[in-house]
Amino acid sequence: MSRWNELTGGTSGQDYAARFEALVRSGTDVHGEARFCAALVPAGARVLDAGCGTGRVMIRLAELGYDCVGVDLDASMLAVAREQAPELPWFQADLTRFEPGLLGIVAEFDLVVAAGNVFPFLTAGTEAAAVERLTAALRPGGLLVAGFGLDEAHLPVPPGITLPEYDDCCAAAGLTLVDRFATWDADPYDGGGYAVSVHRRGAPFQPAPS
């Protein structure tokens, strides 16, 4: 069982969505992840939202002109995503066993984003498998972007994977660290309890033909 399922029981979709709706009503900017990704790849690029949850990031990227696919294991979260954006492709799948072809998804994504503490919420010991599967879904030169907490102040569960461990998983999968930030607003990383990491698969990114 994943740490996410242990925490929520797989029934938190509506509550999770309501929390972000309240933030929006309060005037909080909730689109930092989408803005960060949009600065990395041009509009029209193919984006996989890995651990898409209720679809907040992917829906915004689709509004900005990106070709998006969302994948999550939590059916309650996906139910909210499908209700909010039924025209977008949402799939239920385990990231540690993710095979796009089995779901009828064309791989070769330009960018894979894993926001919302996806990696710390995985079942302990499966992080390397998830990185491998997500890397396999990238086109050569594509980017894996992951933001997650590293300490108790930034996680609702005990801290799991460390940055060195995550980088080792990425290196084993054929990824190279491009940059690392402290926030989705691209503040410099200074060793704090939250990090946004950008890794590249193989050669530098080349936009897909239009």
XYZ file of C-alpha atoms in Angstrom:
210
model
C 0.000 0.000 0.000
C 1.312 3.468 -0.883
C 1.940 6.016 1.831
C -0.727 8.177 0.169
C -3.338 5.453 0.536
C -2.314 4.841 4.137
C -2.827 8.548 4.822
C -6.100 9.100 2.958
C -7.681 5.709 2.373
C -8.108 6.710 -1.259
C -11.189 8.797 -0.509
C -9.848 12.346 -0.247
C -10.613 13.694 -3.712
C -13.450 16.052 -2.780
C -11.711 17.310 0.373
C -8.477 17.924 -1.532
C -10.294 19.876 -4.234
C -12.214 21.915 -1.652
C -8.973 22.950 0.032
C -7.600 24.418 -3.177
C -10.929 26.037 -4.055
C -10.736 27.844 -0.724
C -7.211 29.011 -1.550
C -8.385 30.377 -4.888
C -11.239 32.259 -3.200
C -8.739 33.779 -0.782
C -6.705 35.132 -3.683
C -3.847 32.640 -3.426
C -2.012 31.844 -6.645
C -2.299 28.065 -7.098
C -0.706 27.818 -10.548
C 2.980 27.944 -9.690
C 3.651 24.412 -10.941
C 2.016 25.042 -14.313
C 3.847 28.343 -14.714
C 7.151 26.623 -13.887
C 6.562 23.919 -16.500
C 5.486 26.470 -19.114
C 8.848 28.192 -18.720
C 10.638 24.947 -19.622
C 8.830 23.755 -22.750
C 6.880 25.652 -25.436
C 3.118 25.617 -25.793
C 2.034 22.579 -27.755
C 4.551 20.313 -26.035
C 3.315 16.966 -24.712
C 3.119 16.852 -20.910
C 2.445 13.904 -18.623
C 1.083 14.903 -15.223
C 2.256 11.974 -13.095
C 0.238 11.788 -9.902
C -2.181 14.338 -11.353
C -4.616 14.180 -8.435
C -7.679 16.355 -9.035
C -6.086 17.849 -12.135
C -5.222 21.333 -10.907
C -1.833 21.490 -12.666
C -2.844 19.687 -15.838
C -6.029 21.658 -16.395
C -4.067 24.898 -16.215
C -1.409 23.585 -18.610
C -4.121 22.538 -21.047
C -5.561 26.057 -20.851
C -2.092 27.348 -21.772
C -2.027 25.201 -24.900
C -0.184 22.061 -23.805
C -1.056 18.540 -24.963
C -1.594 16.851 -21.598
C -2.246 13.409 -20.160
C -2.988 12.816 -16.476
C -2.259 9.635 -14.514
C -3.054 8.845 -10.882
C -3.773 5.781 -8.773
C -6.404 7.413 -6.534
C -9.864 6.963 -8.078
C -11.408 9.630 -5.823
C -8.952 12.237 -7.088
C -9.470 11.234 -10.711
C -13.248 11.468 -10.280
C -12.858 15.155 -9.431
C -10.471 15.707 -12.356
C -12.883 14.083 -14.805
C -15.761 16.140 -13.453
C -13.822 19.385 -13.812
C -12.355 18.648 -17.255
C -14.124 15.702 -18.926
C -12.567 16.593 -22.278
C -9.037 15.822 -21.051
C -7.467 12.334 -20.901
C -7.290 10.956 -17.351
C -6.005 7.459 -16.574
C -5.849 5.378 -13.409
C -2.455 3.688 -13.110
C 0.318 2.869 -10.660
C 3.364 4.987 -11.530
C 5.701 2.184 -10.478
C 4.185 -0.026 -13.190
C 3.256 2.666 -15.691
C 3.320 1.479 -19.300
C 1.723 4.044 -21.627
C 1.117 1.563 -24.430
C -1.076 -0.649 -22.245
C -3.354 2.347 -21.666
C -3.393 3.393 -25.305
C -1.157 6.377 -24.573
C 1.569 7.403 -26.986
C 4.773 7.939 -24.998
C 7.555 10.323 -26.115
C 6.481 13.095 -23.733
C 8.429 16.355 -23.786
C 7.963 16.833 -20.047
C 6.781 14.734 -17.120
C 5.772 16.659 -14.007
C 5.348 15.052 -10.577
C 4.026 17.751 -8.263
C 2.321 17.473 -4.900
C 4.808 15.256 -3.055
C 4.310 12.350 -5.449
C 7.575 10.608 -4.612
C 7.319 10.772 -0.792
C 3.809 9.307 -1.060
C 4.916 6.208 -2.975
C 5.356 2.886 -1.234
C 8.816 2.961 0.338
C 11.348 1.268 -1.904
C 9.417 1.782 -5.144
C 10.757 5.236 -5.980
C 13.414 3.929 -8.376
C 10.795 1.935 -10.280
C 8.614 5.028 -10.655
C 11.528 7.124 -11.923
C 12.425 4.381 -14.402
C 8.859 4.143 -15.722
C 8.474 7.921 -16.040
C 11.855 8.247 -17.744
C 10.819 5.591 -20.254
C 7.810 7.762 -21.125
C 10.047 10.721 -22.030
C 11.390 11.457 -25.484
C 15.194 11.863 -25.724
C 15.961 15.297 -24.304
C 12.691 15.391 -22.399
C 12.480 16.672 -18.832
C 11.355 15.123 -15.564
C 10.267 17.779 -13.059
C 9.514 16.767 -9.487
C 8.789 18.872 -6.430
C 8.516 17.317 -2.992
C 9.107 17.867 0.697
C 12.143 16.560 2.504
C 11.297 17.111 6.169
C 8.390 17.001 8.589
C 7.634 20.681 8.069
C 6.887 20.071 4.391
C 5.211 16.645 4.520
C 2.082 15.166 6.135
C 3.908 11.836 6.409
C 7.353 10.999 7.834
C 10.142 12.058 5.446
C 10.980 9.432 2.862
C 13.308 9.686 -0.115
C 16.220 12.128 0.211
C 17.584 14.288 -2.584
C 20.777 12.214 -2.971
C 18.635 9.078 -3.167
C 16.352 10.690 -5.725
C 19.312 11.829 -7.812
C 20.706 8.285 -7.688
C 17.388 6.942 -8.965
C 17.434 9.490 -11.760
C 21.028 8.716 -12.724
C 20.268 4.986 -12.836
C 17.364 5.696 -15.186
C 19.532 7.744 -17.549
C 18.644 11.222 -16.335
C 20.971 14.155 -15.679
C 20.287 16.938 -13.167
C 19.696 20.240 -14.968
C 18.715 22.512 -12.080
C 17.169 22.564 -8.639
C 15.015 25.172 -6.932
C 13.476 25.756 -3.514
C 10.002 26.597 -4.840
C 7.856 26.428 -7.953
C 8.606 30.158 -8.319
C 12.210 29.114 -9.091
C 13.766 30.494 -5.918
C 17.356 29.214 -5.530
C 17.698 25.992 -3.569
C 19.705 26.470 -0.382
C 19.413 23.075 1.264
C 15.941 23.616 2.717
C 13.085 21.211 3.273
C 11.461 21.446 -0.160
C 13.051 21.044 -3.574
C 11.947 21.227 -7.195
C 14.322 19.197 -9.359
C 14.680 19.253 -13.134
C 16.340 16.262 -14.788
C 16.896 15.651 -18.509
C 16.844 12.396 -20.425
C 19.833 12.141 -22.720
C 20.372 14.905 -25.284
C 19.196 18.527 -24.784
C 15.511 19.203 -25.326
C 14.353 19.719 -28.911
C 10.753 20.825 -29.502
C 8.593 18.273 -31.259
C 7.767 19.112 -34.907
C 4.593 21.152 -35.265
